[in-house]
XYZ file of N, CA, C and O in Angstrom:
372
model
N 9.448 5.858 13.807
C 8.295 5.596 13.171
C 7.359 5.004 14.388
O 7.813 4.183 15.158
N 5.825 5.527 14.666
C 5.247 5.209 15.857
C 4.105 3.836 15.551
O 3.963 4.139 14.094
N 4.060 3.253 16.475
C 3.263 1.988 16.159
C 1.684 2.696 16.432
O 1.714 2.935 17.361
N 0.880 1.903 15.577
C -0.618 2.326 15.760
C -1.134 0.943 16.522
O -0.803 -0.232 16.078
N -2.034 1.369 17.576
C -2.806 0.364 18.195
C -4.311 0.140 17.399
O -4.952 -0.422 18.043
N -4.642 0.976 16.530
C -5.954 0.834 16.057
C -5.719 0.681 14.113
O -4.618 0.868 13.527
N -6.791 0.209 13.767
C -6.998 0.140 12.371
C -7.211 1.722 11.473
O -8.098 2.127 12.100
N -6.541 1.777 10.513
C -6.958 3.095 9.761
C -8.195 2.539 8.737
O -8.060 1.823 8.109
N -9.241 3.490 8.993
C -10.440 3.294 8.215
C -9.885 3.192 6.721
O -10.556 2.532 5.940
N -9.293 4.272 6.230
C -9.074 4.412 4.985
C -7.611 3.982 4.158
O -7.303 4.157 3.119
N -7.116 2.983 5.132
C -5.727 2.480 4.684
C -5.840 1.990 3.164
O -4.901 2.170 2.568
N -6.535 0.944 2.984
C -6.716 0.351 1.680
C -6.817 1.342 0.679
O -6.219 1.119 -0.369
N -7.741 2.229 0.993
C -8.116 3.305 -0.135
C -6.748 4.178 -0.305
O -6.533 4.520 -1.384
N -6.083 4.411 0.640
C -4.838 5.433 0.432
C -3.978 4.481 -0.243
O -3.176 5.123 -1.153
N -3.597 2.932 0.231
C -2.474 2.541 -0.527
C -3.145 2.262 -1.826
O -2.098 2.378 -2.764
N -4.140 2.046 -2.468
C -4.628 2.102 -3.681
C -4.404 3.478 -4.514
O -3.687 3.147 -5.507
N -4.662 4.173 -3.792
C -4.537 5.621 -4.523
C -2.943 6.078 -4.807
O -2.441 6.366 -5.683
N -2.194 5.667 -3.848
C -0.749 6.008 -3.786
C -0.143 4.897 -4.982
O 0.872 5.570 -5.517
N -0.662 3.607 -4.943
C -0.338 3.088 -6.215
C -0.465 3.401 -7.742
O 0.345 3.477 -8.513
N -1.653 4.045 -7.616
C -2.055 5.028 -8.938
C -1.057 5.967 -9.172
O -0.936 6.022 -10.474
N -0.751 6.632 -8.212
C -0.046 7.835 -8.107
C 1.412 7.417 -8.689
O 1.873 7.992 -9.573
N 1.938 6.312 -8.046
C 3.141 5.899 -8.457
C 3.216 5.437 -10.032
O 4.263 5.796 -10.686
N 2.251 4.831 -10.399
C 2.209 4.710 -11.951
C 1.986 5.797 -12.733
O 2.661 6.029 -13.836
N 1.415 6.588 -12.127
C 1.301 8.037 -13.120
C 2.425 8.543 -13.005
O 3.075 9.039 -14.289
N 3.070 8.610 -12.033
C 4.647 9.505 -11.968
C 5.559 8.547 -12.944
O 6.479 9.517 -13.690
N 5.434 7.232 -13.229
C 6.117 6.442 -13.992
C 5.931 6.558 -15.241
O 6.856 6.942 -16.172
N 4.572 7.174 -15.475
C 4.494 7.348 -17.093
C 4.909 8.718 -17.397
O 5.180 9.017 -18.517
N 4.948 9.577 -16.523
C 5.392 10.834 -16.798
C 7.057 11.052 -16.957
O 7.517 11.766 -17.888
N 7.385 10.100 -16.110
C 9.121 10.036 -16.478
C 9.392 9.308 -17.742
O 10.028 9.707 -18.499
N 8.525 8.378 -18.144
C 8.485 7.750 -19.703
C 8.261 8.722 -20.735
O 8.832 8.939 -21.753
N 7.318 9.422 -20.515
C 6.959 10.701 -21.425
C 8.424 11.595 -21.637
O 8.532 12.017 -22.866
N 8.840 12.017 -20.379
C 10.128 12.862 -20.389
C 11.349 12.103 -21.595
O 11.703 12.887 -22.069
N 11.348 10.777 -21.002
C 12.417 10.197 -21.697
C 12.193 10.128 -23.097
O 13.073 10.190 -23.984
N 10.859 10.086 -23.367
C 10.463 9.998 -25.130
C 10.698 11.470 -25.628
O 10.465 11.717 -27.105
N 10.700 12.635 -25.208
C 10.915 13.678 -25.501
C 9.688 14.451 -25.664
O 9.581 15.168 -26.640
N 8.579 14.026 -24.921
C 7.179 14.613 -25.242
C 7.368 15.933 -24.963
O 8.062 16.443 -24.292
N 6.241 16.723 -25.471
C 5.914 18.144 -25.400
C 5.998 18.435 -23.844
O 5.216 17.924 -23.281
N 6.436 20.031 -23.506
C 6.287 19.972 -22.459
C 5.144 20.459 -21.738
O 4.747 19.882 -20.683
N 4.214 21.203 -22.564
C 2.754 21.308 -22.173
C 2.044 19.897 -21.571
O 1.476 19.811 -20.718
N 2.661 18.798 -22.474
C 2.190 17.710 -21.863
C 2.645 16.993 -20.725
O 1.686 16.239 -19.633
N 3.831 17.197 -20.540
C 4.263 16.882 -19.366
C 3.856 17.636 -17.999
O 3.472 17.084 -17.099
N 3.564 18.933 -18.482
C 3.122 19.602 -17.202
C 1.515 19.346 -16.902
O 1.219 19.466 -15.926
N 0.823 19.078 -17.696
C -0.385 18.801 -17.787
C -0.600 17.728 -16.698
O -1.360 17.338 -15.907
N 0.346 16.519 -16.980
C 0.488 15.148 -16.322
C 0.856 15.255 -14.769
O 0.460 14.738 -14.067
N 1.763 16.349 -14.831
C 2.311 16.566 -13.501
C 1.408 17.347 -12.701
O 1.018 17.045 -11.469
N 0.495 18.181 -13.058
C -0.495 18.747 -12.498
C -1.609 17.842 -12.218
O -1.999 17.978 -10.647
N -1.855 16.725 -12.863
C -2.763 15.802 -12.545
C -2.179 15.256 -11.186
O -3.207 14.591 -10.334
N -0.884 14.600 -11.278
C -0.375 13.603 -10.309
C -0.260 14.530 -8.826
O -0.617 14.282 -7.870
N -0.260 15.989 -9.119
C -0.130 17.021 -8.007
C -1.694 16.790 -7.450
O -1.739 16.979 -6.168
N -2.625 16.739 -8.064
C -3.966 17.066 -7.538
C -4.458 15.512 -6.778
O -4.875 15.508 -5.994
N -3.799 14.345 -7.514
C -3.877 13.022 -6.816
C -3.230 13.113 -5.676
O -3.736 12.492 -4.706
N -2.394 13.394 -5.444
C -1.554 13.643 -4.104
C -2.125 14.431 -3.034
O -2.379 14.042 -2.064
N -2.984 15.674 -3.777
C -3.413 16.463 -2.764
C -4.990 15.926 -2.359
O -5.344 15.898 -1.107
N -5.429 15.030 -2.984
C -6.754 14.420 -2.902
C -6.007 12.981 -1.904
O -6.992 12.849 -0.878
N -5.243 12.508 -2.156
C -4.918 11.163 -1.207
C -4.466 11.649 0.108
O -4.830 11.309 1.312
N -4.022 13.112 0.188
C -3.423 13.934 1.408
C -4.640 14.268 2.270
O -4.794 13.989 3.312
N -5.640 14.563 1.748
C -6.967 14.790 2.553
C -7.804 13.587 3.000
O -8.057 13.531 4.205
N -7.719 12.297 2.138
C -8.014 11.015 2.676
C -7.138 10.897 4.074
O -7.625 10.300 5.073
N -5.778 10.877 4.035
C -4.887 10.503 5.224
C -5.594 11.648 6.403
O -5.346 11.047 7.551
N -5.515 12.721 6.085
C -5.784 13.808 7.060
C -7.343 13.126 7.419
O -7.306 13.189 8.850
N -8.240 13.043 7.222
C -9.280 12.222 7.558
C -9.522 11.258 8.373
O -9.948 11.075 9.434
N -8.635 10.352 7.866
C -8.370 9.223 8.462
C -7.469 9.520 9.892
O -7.998 8.921 10.680
N -6.603 10.368 10.054
C -5.803 10.591 11.287
C -6.754 11.140 12.373
O -7.097 10.794 13.205
N -7.703 11.880 11.759
C -8.774 12.726 12.601
C -9.715 11.669 13.027
O -9.989 11.477 14.422
N -10.309 10.802 12.360
C -11.383 9.930 12.613
C -10.615 8.690 13.511
O -11.533 8.009 14.279
N -9.326 8.470 13.346
C -8.864 7.313 14.214
C -8.004 7.781 14.903
O -8.297 7.388 16.223
N -6.829 8.254 14.638
C -5.737 8.720 15.718
C -6.153 9.668 16.711
O -5.983 9.555 17.961
N -6.542 10.705 16.071
C -7.151 11.825 16.969
C -8.054 11.436 17.948
O -8.321 11.519 19.161
N -9.163 10.842 17.226
C -10.526 10.143 18.582
C -10.213 9.196 19.193
O -10.422 9.403 20.566
N -8.974 8.257 18.901
C -8.673 7.481 20.037
C -7.718 8.185 20.896
O -7.962 8.055 22.232
N -7.004 8.984 20.802
C -6.165 9.978 21.743
C -7.050 10.558 22.570
O -6.781 10.583 23.985
N -8.019 11.258 21.951
C -8.942 12.065 22.905
C -9.551 11.094 23.877
O -9.679 11.259 25.296
N -10.113 9.742 23.327
C -10.666 8.739 24.310
C -9.660 8.276 25.279
O -10.244 7.911 26.441
N -8.595 8.135 25.238
C -7.397 7.925 25.997
C -6.822 8.759 26.900
O -5.841 8.443 27.590
N -7.051 9.987 26.762
C -6.415 11.178 27.375
C -4.984 11.560 26.932
O -4.391 12.026 27.607
N -4.584 11.297 25.588
C -3.309 11.380 24.949
C -3.464 12.286 23.916
O -2.640 12.188 23.168
N -4.415 13.547 23.806
C -4.337 13.880 22.572
C -3.280 15.063 22.508
O -3.026 15.494 21.164
N -2.853 15.403 23.498
C -1.423 16.327 23.211
C -0.431 16.067 22.190
O 0.083 16.859 21.348
N -0.151 14.704 22.366
C 1.204 14.645 21.552
C 0.786 14.252 20.296
O 1.396 14.689 19.037
N -0.544 13.736 20.298
C -0.929 13.315 18.775
C -1.536 15.076 18.022
O -1.099 14.983 16.866
N -1.734 15.721 18.842
C -2.133 17.182 18.412
C -0.716 17.775 17.787
O -0.518 18.464 16.659
N 0.379 17.713 18.644
C 1.695 18.442 18.236
C 2.190 17.479 17.079
O 2.725 18.311 16.034
N 2.125 16.195 17.083
C 2.653 15.578 15.510
C 1.690 16.287 14.260
O 2.280 16.252 13.737
N 0.304 16.302 14.699
C -0.157 16.629 13.428
C 0.051 18.057 13.142
O 0.213 18.449 11.617
N 0.355 19.136 13.912
C 0.707 20.256 13.994
C 1.992 20.437 13.055
O 2.168 21.266 12.258
N 3.019 19.526 13.577
C 4.264 19.556 13.054
C 3.966 19.092 11.365
O 4.756 19.581 10.736
N 3.456 17.930 11.334
C 3.168 17.447 9.920
C 2.520 18.457 9.273
O 2.964 18.494 7.919
N 1.398 19.330 9.561
C 0.874 20.399 8.722
C 1.889 21.646 8.511
O 1.544 22.184 7.426
N 2.639 21.890 9.426
C 3.755 23.002 9.047
C 4.588 22.437 7.947
O 4.949 23.227 7.005
N 5.101 21.121 8.116
C 5.821 20.961 6.638
C 5.078 20.516 5.514
O 5.575 20.695 4.290
N 3.641 20.225 5.435
C 2.615 19.933 4.227
C 2.244 21.171 3.749
O 2.361 21.577 2.516
N 1.907 22.349 4.617
C 1.294 23.541 4.045
C 2.468 24.668 4.376
O 2.549 24.897 5.610
N 3.176 24.979 3.155
C 4.166 25.860 3.336
C 3.811 27.424 2.752
O 3.235 27.310 1.895
């Protein structure tokens, strides 16, 4: 894990969204344990996936606005871009 020398603009927003997603996934698990209908489960899973996509966009924006900009200003954009490309390769399949 790499250490950051800068503050992420949206860190608190990301942490809050992830906490809500965690609670949502926990409730989906409870629904499954209770034997709720499959369509209900699928609807909730779709909502959780949408929330994950949404927080991913925030993280991507944060990375561009903080990590990438700082790297460009300090002449170190190549490794940051390489890391971003690698992450996107795993994220978008």
